[in-house]
Amino acid sequence: MTGLSFADRTETWLDNAERLCAARGSRLTDLRRQVLGLVLDAGRPVGAYDLLDGLRTDKKSAAPPTVYRALDFLLEQGLIHKIERLSAFVGCTHALDGTRACGDHPHAAQFLICTGCGQVTELDDHGILHALVDATRTIGFTVRHSTVEAEGLCAACRDAA
């Protein structure tokens, strides 16, 4: 089992992730579980090399390809999202709370990125996804994955300005 310890809420999410993977015929290995735990415990978008540093506290010989393979698996399973603008990763709490299995359909993920504090908030607005699907259907395009990233200021940063 993993040598890293995580917050209780993260452990619950990790157990949910393990069940989701098993239901799909996949396996959340100890290494994948550790990487997912590090993403979830970060509480902010986290880059691959930050994850590697965290992983090395338990696995001294961990290398970048190890982290990237784990991230690819977690993305494929819909357990994390990549914030392209930041080249960083966040957990998909919709999947981990059991409210949505993100790997099974076009996910309505929209991210609000605060340029003040760096906080990222995930929205799950189906209206935005449906508008995109409807608009692309008219030109014969089928949406399989969609990520919208919007930059601005969160309420706290806006109020502080």
GROMACS .gro file of N, CA and C in nm:
model
  483
    1MET      N    1   0.084  -0.119   0.000
    1MET     CA    2   0.000   0.000   0.000
    1MET      C    3   0.088   0.124   0.000
    2THR      N    4   0.031   0.235  -0.030
    2THR     CA    5   0.102   0.362  -0.041
    2THR      C    6   0.167   0.406   0.089
    3GLY      N    7   0.287   0.463   0.079
    3GLY     CA    8   0.357   0.515   0.195
    3GLY      C    9   0.321   0.660   0.223
    4LEU      N   10   0.255   0.726   0.129
    4LEU     CA   11   0.212   0.865   0.148
    4LEU      C   12   0.080   0.867   0.224
    5SER      N   13   0.062   0.968   0.307
    5SER     CA   14  -0.066   0.981   0.376
    5SER      C   15  -0.138   1.105   0.324
    6PHE      N   16  -0.269   1.094   0.316
    6PHE     CA   17  -0.351   1.200   0.260
    6PHE      C   18  -0.462   1.237   0.358
    7ALA      N   19  -0.523   1.351   0.334
    7ALA     CA   20  -0.636   1.397   0.414
    7ALA      C   21  -0.750   1.294   0.406
    8ASP      N   22  -0.835   1.290   0.507
    8ASP     CA   23  -0.945   1.194   0.511
    8ASP      C   24  -1.034   1.206   0.388
    9ARG      N   25  -1.067   1.329   0.348
    9ARG     CA   26  -1.152   1.348   0.230
    9ARG      C   27  -1.084   1.292   0.105
   10THR      N   28  -0.954   1.313   0.094
   10THR     CA   29  -0.880   1.260  -0.020
   10THR      C   30  -0.883   1.107  -0.018
   11GLU      N   31  -0.866   1.047   0.098
   11GLU     CA   32  -0.871   0.900   0.109
   11GLU      C   33  -1.007   0.848   0.063
   12THR      N   34  -1.114   0.919   0.097
   12THR     CA   35  -1.248   0.879   0.052
   12THR      C   36  -1.255   0.886  -0.100
   13TRP      N   37  -1.206   0.996  -0.157
   13TRP     CA   38  -1.204   1.009  -0.303
   13TRP      C   39  -1.120   0.899  -0.367
   14LEU      N   40  -1.007   0.866  -0.308
   14LEU     CA   41  -0.921   0.760  -0.362
   14LEU      C   42  -0.992   0.625  -0.359
   15ASP      N   43  -1.065   0.597  -0.252
   15ASP     CA   44  -1.142   0.473  -0.245
   15ASP      C   45  -1.250   0.471  -0.353
   16ASN      N   46  -1.316   0.586  -0.375
   16ASN     CA   47  -1.416   0.596  -0.482
   16ASN      C   48  -1.352   0.575  -0.619
   17ALA      N   49  -1.233   0.632  -0.638
   17ALA     CA   50  -1.161   0.617  -0.765
   17ALA      C   51  -1.126   0.470  -0.789
   18GLU      N   52  -1.086   0.402  -0.684
   18GLU     CA   53  -1.053   0.260  -0.696
   18GLU      C   54  -1.175   0.179  -0.740
   19ARG      N   55  -1.292   0.210  -0.681
   19ARG     CA   56  -1.415   0.141  -0.719
   19ARG      C   57  -1.454   0.173  -0.864
   20LEU      N   58  -1.441   0.300  -0.904
   20LEU     CA   59  -1.473   0.338  -1.042
   20LEU      C   60  -1.385   0.263  -1.141
   21CYS      N   61  -1.257   0.259  -1.113
   21CYS     CA   62  -1.164   0.189  -1.202
   21CYS      C   63  -1.198   0.041  -1.211
   22ALA      N   64  -1.223  -0.022  -1.098
   22ALA     CA   65  -1.257  -0.165  -1.096
   22ALA      C   66  -1.384  -0.191  -1.177
   23ALA      N   67  -1.484  -0.103  -1.163
   23ALA     CA   68  -1.609  -0.120  -1.238
   23ALA      C   69  -1.587  -0.110  -1.388
   24ARG      N   70  -1.482  -0.039  -1.427
   24ARG     CA   71  -1.449  -0.023  -1.571
   24ARG      C   72  -1.348  -0.126  -1.618
   25GLY      N   73  -1.308  -0.216  -1.530
   25GLY     CA   74  -1.211  -0.318  -1.567
   25GLY      C   75  -1.068  -0.266  -1.567
   26SER      N   76  -1.045  -0.154  -1.501
   26SER     CA   77  -0.911  -0.096  -1.490
   26SER      C   78  -0.862  -0.112  -1.347
   27ARG      N   79  -0.735  -0.081  -1.327
   27ARG     CA   80  -0.678  -0.097  -1.194
   27ARG      C   81  -0.609   0.032  -1.150
   28LEU      N   82  -0.647   0.080  -1.034
   28LEU     CA   83  -0.580   0.196  -0.974
   28LEU      C   84  -0.464   0.141  -0.892
   29THR      N   85  -0.348   0.132  -0.954
   29THR     CA   86  -0.230   0.078  -0.887
   29THR      C   87  -0.189   0.171  -0.773
   30ASP      N   88  -0.099   0.124  -0.688
   30ASP     CA   89  -0.050   0.208  -0.578
   30ASP      C   90   0.010   0.338  -0.631
   31LEU      N   91   0.088   0.329  -0.739
   31LEU     CA   92   0.150   0.449  -0.794
   31LEU      C   93   0.045   0.547  -0.847
   32ARG      N   94  -0.052   0.497  -0.921
   32ARG     CA   95  -0.160   0.582  -0.972
   32ARG      C   96  -0.238   0.645  -0.857
   33ARG      N   97  -0.261   0.567  -0.753
   33ARG     CA   98  -0.331   0.616  -0.634
   33ARG      C   99  -0.252   0.728  -0.568
   34GLN      N  100  -0.120   0.711  -0.559
   34GLN     CA  101  -0.035   0.814  -0.500
   34GLN      C  102  -0.039   0.942  -0.581
   35VAL      N  103  -0.029   0.930  -0.713
   35VAL     CA  104  -0.032   1.050  -0.798
   35VAL      C  105  -0.168   1.118  -0.785
   36LEU      N  106  -0.276   1.042  -0.790
   36LEU     CA  107  -0.408   1.101  -0.773
   36LEU      C  108  -0.421   1.167  -0.636
   37GLY      N  109  -0.372   1.102  -0.533
   37GLY     CA  110  -0.376   1.160  -0.399
   37GLY      C  111  -0.301   1.291  -0.391
   38LEU      N  112  -0.185   1.298  -0.456
   38LEU     CA  113  -0.108   1.422  -0.457
   38LEU      C  114  -0.183   1.534  -0.530
   39VAL      N  115  -0.249   1.500  -0.641
   39VAL     CA  116  -0.328   1.599  -0.715
   39VAL      C  117  -0.441   1.650  -0.626
   40LEU      N  118  -0.511   1.559  -0.563
   40LEU     CA  119  -0.627   1.597  -0.481
   40LEU      C  120  -0.587   1.675  -0.357
   41ASP      N  121  -0.479   1.634  -0.293
   41ASP     CA  122  -0.436   1.701  -0.170
   41ASP      C  123  -0.377   1.840  -0.197
   42ALA      N  124  -0.333   1.864  -0.320
   42ALA     CA  125  -0.270   1.992  -0.352
   42ALA      C  126  -0.368   2.108  -0.331
   43GLY      N  127  -0.495   2.086  -0.361
   43GLY     CA  128  -0.595   2.191  -0.344
   43GLY      C  129  -0.582   2.304  -0.444
   44ARG      N  130  -0.499   2.286  -0.543
   44ARG     CA  131  -0.476   2.384  -0.649
   44ARG      C  132  -0.424   2.307  -0.770
   45PRO      N  133  -0.420   2.366  -0.887
   45PRO     CA  134  -0.361   2.297  -1.001
   45PRO      C  135  -0.214   2.266  -0.973
   46VAL      N  136  -0.173   2.146  -1.007
   46VAL     CA  137  -0.036   2.103  -0.977
   46VAL      C  138   0.028   2.046  -1.104
   47GLY      N  139   0.154   2.084  -1.126
   47GLY     CA  140   0.227   2.039  -1.243
   47GLY      C  141   0.290   1.903  -1.223
   48ALA      N  142   0.328   1.841  -1.333
   48ALA     CA  143   0.384   1.706  -1.330
   48ALA      C  144   0.513   1.700  -1.247
   49TYR      N  145   0.597   1.802  -1.256
   49TYR     CA  146   0.722   1.796  -1.181
   49TYR      C  147   0.701   1.821  -1.031
   50ASP      N  148   0.596   1.896  -0.996
   50ASP     CA  149   0.560   1.908  -0.855
   50ASP      C  150   0.512   1.773  -0.802
   51LEU      N  151   0.437   1.702  -0.885
   51LEU     CA  152   0.391   1.568  -0.847
   51LEU      C  153   0.509   1.474  -0.832
   52LEU      N  154   0.605   1.486  -0.922
   52LEU     CA  155   0.725   1.402  -0.913
   52LEU      C  156   0.799   1.428  -0.782
   53ASP      N  157   0.813   1.553  -0.745
   53ASP     CA  158   0.878   1.586  -0.617
   53ASP      C  159   0.802   1.525  -0.500
   54GLY      N  160   0.670   1.534  -0.502
   54GLY     CA  161   0.590   1.475  -0.395
   54GLY      C  162   0.600   1.324  -0.392
   55LEU      N  163   0.604   1.264  -0.509
   55LEU     CA  164   0.615   1.119  -0.519
   55LEU      C  165   0.749   1.071  -0.468
   56ARG      N  166   0.853   1.149  -0.490
   56ARG     CA  167   0.988   1.109  -0.448
   56ARG      C  168   1.005   1.106  -0.296
   57THR      N  169   0.911   1.163  -0.221
   57THR     CA  170   0.920   1.150  -0.075
   57THR      C  171   0.898   1.006  -0.033
   58ASP      N  172   0.830   0.928  -0.118
   58ASP     CA  173   0.805   0.787  -0.089
   58ASP      C  174   0.883   0.695  -0.183
   59LYS      N  175   0.897   0.735  -0.308
   59LYS     CA  176   0.965   0.654  -0.409
   59LYS      C  177   1.081   0.736  -0.465
   60LYS      N  178   1.197   0.719  -0.405
   60LYS     CA  179   1.315   0.800  -0.442
   60LYS      C  180   1.351   0.787  -0.588
   61SER      N  181   1.326   0.671  -0.648
   61SER     CA  182   1.367   0.648  -0.786
   61SER      C  183   1.262   0.688  -0.889
   62ALA      N  184   1.154   0.752  -0.846
   62ALA     CA  185   1.048   0.792  -0.940
   62ALA      C  186   1.105   0.883  -1.047
   63ALA      N  187   1.059   0.863  -1.171
   63ALA     CA  188   1.109   0.939  -1.286
   63ALA      C  189   0.991   1.002  -1.360
   64PRO      N  190   1.018   1.107  -1.438
   64PRO     CA  191   0.909   1.174  -1.510
   64PRO      C  192   0.818   1.081  -1.590
   65PRO      N  193   0.871   0.983  -1.666
   65PRO     CA  194   0.779   0.897  -1.742
   65PRO      C  195   0.677   0.825  -1.652
   66THR      N  196   0.719   0.792  -1.531
   66THR     CA  197   0.629   0.726  -1.436
   66THR      C  198   0.510   0.815  -1.405
   67VAL      N  199   0.537   0.941  -1.377
   67VAL     CA  200   0.430   1.035  -1.345
   67VAL      C  201   0.343   1.059  -1.467
   68TYR      N  202   0.402   1.078  -1.583
   68TYR     CA  203   0.323   1.104  -1.704
   68TYR      C  204   0.234   0.986  -1.740
   69ARG      N  205   0.282   0.863  -1.723
   69ARG     CA  206   0.197   0.746  -1.750
   69ARG      C  207   0.079   0.742  -1.653
   70ALA      N  208   0.106   0.771  -1.526
   70ALA     CA  209  -0.002   0.773  -1.427
   70ALA      C  210  -0.103   0.882  -1.461
   71LEU      N  211  -0.055   1.001  -1.498
   71LEU     CA  212  -0.144   1.111  -1.535
   71LEU      C  213  -0.228   1.075  -1.657
   72ASP      N  214  -0.168   1.011  -1.757
   72ASP     CA  215  -0.243   0.969  -1.876
   72ASP      C  216  -0.356   0.875  -1.837
   73PHE      N  217  -0.326   0.780  -1.750
   73PHE     CA  218  -0.429   0.686  -1.703
   73PHE      C  219  -0.541   0.761  -1.631
   74LEU      N  220  -0.506   0.850  -1.540
   74LEU     CA  221  -0.605   0.924  -1.461
   74LEU      C  222  -0.692   1.014  -1.550
   75LEU      N  223  -0.630   1.074  -1.652
   75LEU     CA  224  -0.707   1.153  -1.749
   75LEU      C  225  -0.803   1.064  -1.827
   76GLU      N  226  -0.753   0.951  -1.874
   76GLU     CA  227  -0.834   0.857  -1.950
   76GLU      C  228  -0.954   0.807  -1.869
   77GLN      N  229  -0.935   0.790  -1.741
   77GLN     CA  230  -1.042   0.742  -1.653
   77GLN      C  231  -1.137   0.854  -1.610
   78GLY      N  232  -1.104   0.979  -1.644
   78GLY     CA  233  -1.189   1.091  -1.608
   78GLY      C  234  -1.179   1.129  -1.461
   79LEU      N  235  -1.067   1.093  -1.397
   79LEU     CA  236  -1.048   1.122  -1.255
   79LEU      C  237  -0.979   1.255  -1.230
   80ILE      N  238  -0.912   1.307  -1.332
   80ILE     CA  239  -0.847   1.437  -1.324
   80ILE      C  240  -0.873   1.512  -1.454
   81HIS      N  241  -0.844   1.641  -1.451
   81HIS     CA  242  -0.850   1.725  -1.571
   81HIS      C  243  -0.715   1.793  -1.586
   82LYS      N  244  -0.680   1.819  -1.711
   82LYS     CA  245  -0.560   1.899  -1.736
   82LYS      C  246  -0.605   2.041  -1.768
   83ILE      N  247  -0.550   2.136  -1.695
   83ILE     CA  248  -0.574   2.277  -1.723
   83ILE      C  249  -0.464   2.317  -1.822
   84GLU      N  250  -0.499   2.322  -1.949
   84GLU     CA  251  -0.400   2.346  -2.055
   84GLU      C  252  -0.326   2.477  -2.034
   85ARG      N  253  -0.400   2.581  -2.000
   85ARG     CA  254  -0.342   2.715  -1.985
   85ARG      C  255  -0.229   2.715  -1.883
   86LEU      N  256  -0.242   2.632  -1.779
   86LEU     CA  257  -0.143   2.627  -1.672
   86LEU      C  258  -0.050   2.507  -1.683
   87SER      N  259  -0.078   2.417  -1.778
   87SER     CA  260  -0.005   2.290  -1.788
   87SER      C  261   0.000   2.222  -1.652
   88ALA      N  262  -0.118   2.212  -1.591
   88ALA     CA  263  -0.129   2.156  -1.457
   88ALA      C  264  -0.256   2.071  -1.448
   89PHE      N  265  -0.269   1.998  -1.339
   89PHE     CA  266  -0.376   1.902  -1.324
   89PHE      C  267  -0.456   1.929  -1.197
   90VAL      N  268  -0.588   1.900  -1.205
   90VAL     CA  269  -0.677   1.909  -1.089
   90VAL      C  270  -0.762   1.783  -1.088
   91GLY      N  271  -0.807   1.745  -0.969
   91GLY     CA  272  -0.895   1.630  -0.958
   91GLY      C  273  -1.034   1.663  -1.007
   92CYS      N  274  -1.103   1.562  -1.058
   92CYS     CA  275  -1.243   1.581  -1.100
   92CYS      C  276  -1.330   1.533  -0.986
   93THR      N  277  -1.370   1.624  -0.902
   93THR     CA  278  -1.449   1.587  -0.786
   93THR      C  279  -1.589   1.539  -0.824
   94HIS      N  280  -1.637   1.576  -0.943
   94HIS     CA  281  -1.767   1.526  -0.989
   94HIS      C  282  -1.761   1.374  -1.001
   95ALA      N  283  -1.654   1.322  -1.058
   95ALA     CA  284  -1.639   1.177  -1.071
   95ALA      C  285  -1.613   1.113  -0.935
   96LEU      N  286  -1.531   1.178  -0.854
   96LEU     CA  287  -1.488   1.118  -0.727
   96LEU      C  288  -1.593   1.125  -0.618
   97ASP      N  289  -1.686   1.220  -0.629
   97ASP     CA  290  -1.797   1.227  -0.535
   97ASP      C  291  -1.908   1.131  -0.575
   98GLY      N  292  -1.893   1.071  -0.692
   98GLY     CA  293  -1.993   0.977  -0.739
   98GLY      C  294  -2.109   1.042  -0.809
   99THR      N  295  -2.097   1.172  -0.841
   99THR     CA  296  -2.208   1.240  -0.908
   99THR      C  297  -2.200   1.228  -1.059
  100ARG      N  298  -2.085   1.189  -1.113
  100ARG     CA  299  -2.071   1.179  -1.258
  100ARG      C  300  -1.947   1.097  -1.290
  101ALA      N  301  -1.960   1.007  -1.384
  101ALA     CA  302  -1.845   0.933  -1.433
  101ALA      C  303  -1.796   1.002  -1.559
  102CYS      N  304  -1.697   1.085  -1.545
  102CYS     CA  305  -1.656   1.176  -1.652
  102CYS      C  306  -1.598   1.106  -1.774
  103GLY      N  307  -1.549   0.987  -1.762
  103GLY     CA  308  -1.491   0.918  -1.876
  103GLY      C  309  -1.595   0.860  -1.971
  104ASP      N  310  -1.724   0.864  -1.935
  104ASP     CA  311  -1.826   0.795  -2.010
  104ASP      C  312  -1.897   0.879  -2.116
  105HIS      N  313  -1.873   1.009  -2.122
  105HIS     CA  314  -1.947   1.097  -2.214
  105HIS      C  315  -1.872   1.229  -2.226
  106PRO      N  316  -1.912   1.315  -2.321
  106PRO     CA  317  -1.848   1.447  -2.323
  106PRO      C  318  -1.875   1.518  -2.190
  107HIS      N  319  -1.771   1.552  -2.122
  107HIS     CA  320  -1.786   1.614  -1.990
  107HIS      C  321  -1.800   1.765  -2.006
  108ALA      N  322  -1.893   1.822  -1.930
  108ALA     CA  323  -1.921   1.964  -1.939
  108ALA      C  324  -1.830   2.043  -1.847
  109ALA      N  325  -1.701   2.024  -1.860
  109ALA     CA  326  -1.607   2.092  -1.770
  109ALA      C  327  -1.570   2.230  -1.822
  110GLN      N  328  -1.590   2.327  -1.734
  110GLN     CA  329  -1.543   2.462  -1.762
  110GLN      C  330  -1.464   2.505  -1.639
  111PHE      N  331  -1.351   2.571  -1.663
  111PHE     CA  332  -1.264   2.612  -1.554
  111PHE      C  333  -1.250   2.763  -1.550
  112LEU      N  334  -1.266   2.818  -1.432
  112LEU     CA  335  -1.247   2.960  -1.407
  112LEU      C  336  -1.112   2.974  -1.338
  113ILE      N  337  -1.018   3.040  -1.402
  113ILE     CA  338  -0.882   3.053  -1.352
  113ILE      C  339  -0.861   3.195  -1.302
  114CYS      N  340  -0.836   3.210  -1.171
  114CYS     CA  341  -0.812   3.343  -1.115
  114CYS      C  342  -0.668   3.384  -1.142
  115THR      N  343  -0.652   3.496  -1.210
  115THR     CA  344  -0.517   3.545  -1.239
  115THR      C  345  -0.456   3.614  -1.119
  116GLY      N  346  -0.536   3.637  -1.014
  116GLY     CA  347  -0.485   3.699  -0.892
  116GLY      C  348  -0.420   3.598  -0.799
  117CYS      N  349  -0.494   3.494  -0.761
  117CYS     CA  350  -0.446   3.398  -0.662
  117CYS      C  351  -0.414   3.262  -0.720
  118GLY      N  352  -0.452   3.237  -0.844
  118GLY     CA  353  -0.424   3.108  -0.908
  118GLY      C  354  -0.528   3.001  -0.882
  119GLN      N  355  -0.631   3.033  -0.806
  119GLN     CA  356  -0.738   2.937  -0.777
  119GLN      C  357  -0.808   2.897  -0.906
  120VAL      N  358  -0.841   2.769  -0.917
  120VAL     CA  359  -0.918   2.720  -1.032
  120VAL      C  360  -1.047   2.659  -0.979
  121THR      N  361  -1.159   2.702  -1.036
  121THR     CA  362  -1.289   2.650  -0.998
  121THR      C  363  -1.348   2.578  -1.118
  122GLU      N  364  -1.395   2.456  -1.095
  122GLU     CA  365  -1.458   2.380  -1.202
  122GLU      C  366  -1.608   2.402  -1.200
  123LEU      N  367  -1.663   2.437  -1.315
  123LEU     CA  368  -1.807   2.444  -1.334
  123LEU      C  369  -1.850   2.316  -1.405
  124ASP      N  370  -1.975   2.286  -1.398
  124ASP     CA  371  -2.031   2.171  -1.470
  124ASP      C  372  -2.164   2.217  -1.529
  125ASP      N  373  -2.156   2.314  -1.621
  125ASP     CA  374  -2.274   2.375  -1.680
  125ASP      C  375  -2.310   2.303  -1.810
  126HIS      N  376  -2.413   2.223  -1.804
  126HIS     CA  377  -2.452   2.145  -1.922
  126HIS      C  378  -2.502   2.234  -2.035
  127GLY      N  379  -2.550   2.352  -2.003
  127GLY     CA  380  -2.596   2.445  -2.106
  127GLY      C  381  -2.482   2.484  -2.199
  128ILE      N  382  -2.364   2.505  -2.143
  128ILE     CA  383  -2.248   2.540  -2.225
  128ILE      C  384  -2.212   2.423  -2.316
  129LEU      N  385  -2.208   2.303  -2.261
  129LEU     CA  386  -2.177   2.184  -2.342
  129LEU      C  387  -2.281   2.166  -2.451
  130HIS      N  388  -2.408   2.177  -2.418
  130HIS     CA  389  -2.514   2.157  -2.518
  130HIS      C  390  -2.506   2.263  -2.628
  131ALA      N  391  -2.474   2.386  -2.592
  131ALA     CA  392  -2.459   2.491  -2.693
  131ALA      C  393  -2.344   2.457  -2.788
  132LEU      N  394  -2.235   2.408  -2.734
  132LEU     CA  395  -2.120   2.370  -2.817
  132LEU      C  396  -2.155   2.251  -2.908
  133VAL      N  397  -2.218   2.150  -2.851
  133VAL     CA  398  -2.256   2.032  -2.929
  133VAL      C  399  -2.353   2.072  -3.040
  134ASP      N  400  -2.452   2.155  -3.008
  134ASP     CA  401  -2.549   2.199  -3.109
  134ASP      C  402  -2.481   2.280  -3.219
  135ALA      N  403  -2.391   2.370  -3.180
  135ALA     CA  404  -2.323   2.454  -3.280
  135ALA      C  405  -2.234   2.371  -3.371
  136THR      N  406  -2.168   2.271  -3.317
  136THR     CA  407  -2.077   2.190  -3.400
  136THR      C  408  -2.153   2.088  -3.483
  137ARG      N  409  -2.268   2.046  -3.435
  137ARG     CA  410  -2.349   1.948  -3.510
  137ARG      C  411  -2.390   2.005  -3.645
  138THR      N  412  -2.413   2.136  -3.652
  138THR     CA  413  -2.457   2.197  -3.778
  138THR      C  414  -2.351   2.190  -3.886
  139ILE      N  415  -2.225   2.170  -3.847
  139ILE     CA  416  -2.119   2.156  -3.947
  139ILE      C  417  -2.068   2.012  -3.955
  140GLY      N  418  -2.140   1.919  -3.892
  140GLY     CA  419  -2.106   1.778  -3.901
  140GLY      C  420  -1.994   1.733  -3.809
  141PHE      N  421  -1.967   1.808  -3.705
  141PHE     CA  422  -1.859   1.774  -3.611
  141PHE      C  423  -1.920   1.711  -3.486
  142THR      N  424  -1.857   1.605  -3.436
  142THR     CA  425  -1.904   1.538  -3.315
  142THR      C  426  -1.806   1.567  -3.201
  143VAL      N  427  -1.855   1.632  -3.096
  143VAL     CA  428  -1.772   1.663  -2.980
  143VAL      C  429  -1.757   1.538  -2.894
  144ARG      N  430  -1.634   1.501  -2.864
  144ARG     CA  431  -1.608   1.389  -2.774
  144ARG      C  432  -1.551   1.437  -2.641
  145HIS      N  433  -1.488   1.552  -2.642
  145HIS     CA  434  -1.431   1.607  -2.519
  145HIS      C  435  -1.426   1.759  -2.535
  146SER      N  436  -1.457   1.827  -2.427
  146SER     CA  437  -1.456   1.972  -2.431
  146SER      C  438  -1.407   2.027  -2.298
  147THR      N  439  -1.314   2.120  -2.306
  147THR     CA  440  -1.268   2.191  -2.187
  147THR      C  441  -1.266   2.339  -2.219
  148VAL      N  442  -1.336   2.417  -2.139
  148VAL     CA  443  -1.339   2.562  -2.155
  148VAL      C  444  -1.262   2.622  -2.038
  149GLU      N  445  -1.169   2.710  -2.067
  149GLU     CA  446  -1.090   2.776  -1.963
  149GLU      C  447  -1.109   2.927  -1.976
  150ALA      N  448  -1.154   2.988  -1.868
  150ALA     CA  449  -1.175   3.132  -1.867
  150ALA      C  450  -1.090   3.194  -1.757
  151GLU      N  451  -1.018   3.300  -1.791
  151GLU     CA  452  -0.934   3.370  -1.692
  151GLU      C  453  -1.004   3.496  -1.644
  152GLY      N  454  -0.981   3.528  -1.519
  152GLY     CA  455  -1.040   3.648  -1.460
  152GLY      C  456  -1.001   3.656  -1.314
  153LEU      N  457  -1.084   3.721  -1.235
  153LEU     CA  458  -1.058   3.734  -1.091
  153LEU      C  459  -1.169   3.667  -1.011
  154CYS      N  460  -1.129   3.590  -0.911
  154CYS     CA  461  -1.228   3.530  -0.820
  154CYS      C  462  -1.288   3.643  -0.735
  155ALA      N  463  -1.394   3.612  -0.664
  155ALA     CA  464  -1.462   3.713  -0.583
  155ALA      C  465  -1.368   3.776  -0.481
  156ALA      N  466  -1.286   3.693  -0.415
  156ALA     CA  467  -1.195   3.745  -0.311
  156ALA      C  468  -1.093   3.841  -0.371
  157CYS      N  469  -1.034   3.806  -0.483
  157CYS     CA  470  -0.933   3.894  -0.547
  157CYS      C  471  -0.999   4.019  -0.603
  158ARG      N  472  -1.119   4.003  -0.659
  158ARG     CA  473  -1.190   4.120  -0.711
  158ARG      C  474  -1.222   4.218  -0.598
  159ASP      N  475  -1.267   4.165  -0.484
  159ASP     CA  476  -1.301   4.251  -0.371
  159ASP      C  477  -1.178   4.317  -0.309
  160ALA      N  478  -1.065   4.249  -0.314
  160ALA     CA  479  -0.941   4.302  -0.259
  160ALA      C  480  -0.880   4.411  -0.346
  161ALA      N  481  -0.915   4.410  -0.475
  161ALA     CA  482  -0.855   4.506  -0.569
  161ALA      C  483  -0.909   4.645  -0.552
   0.00000   0.00000   0.00000
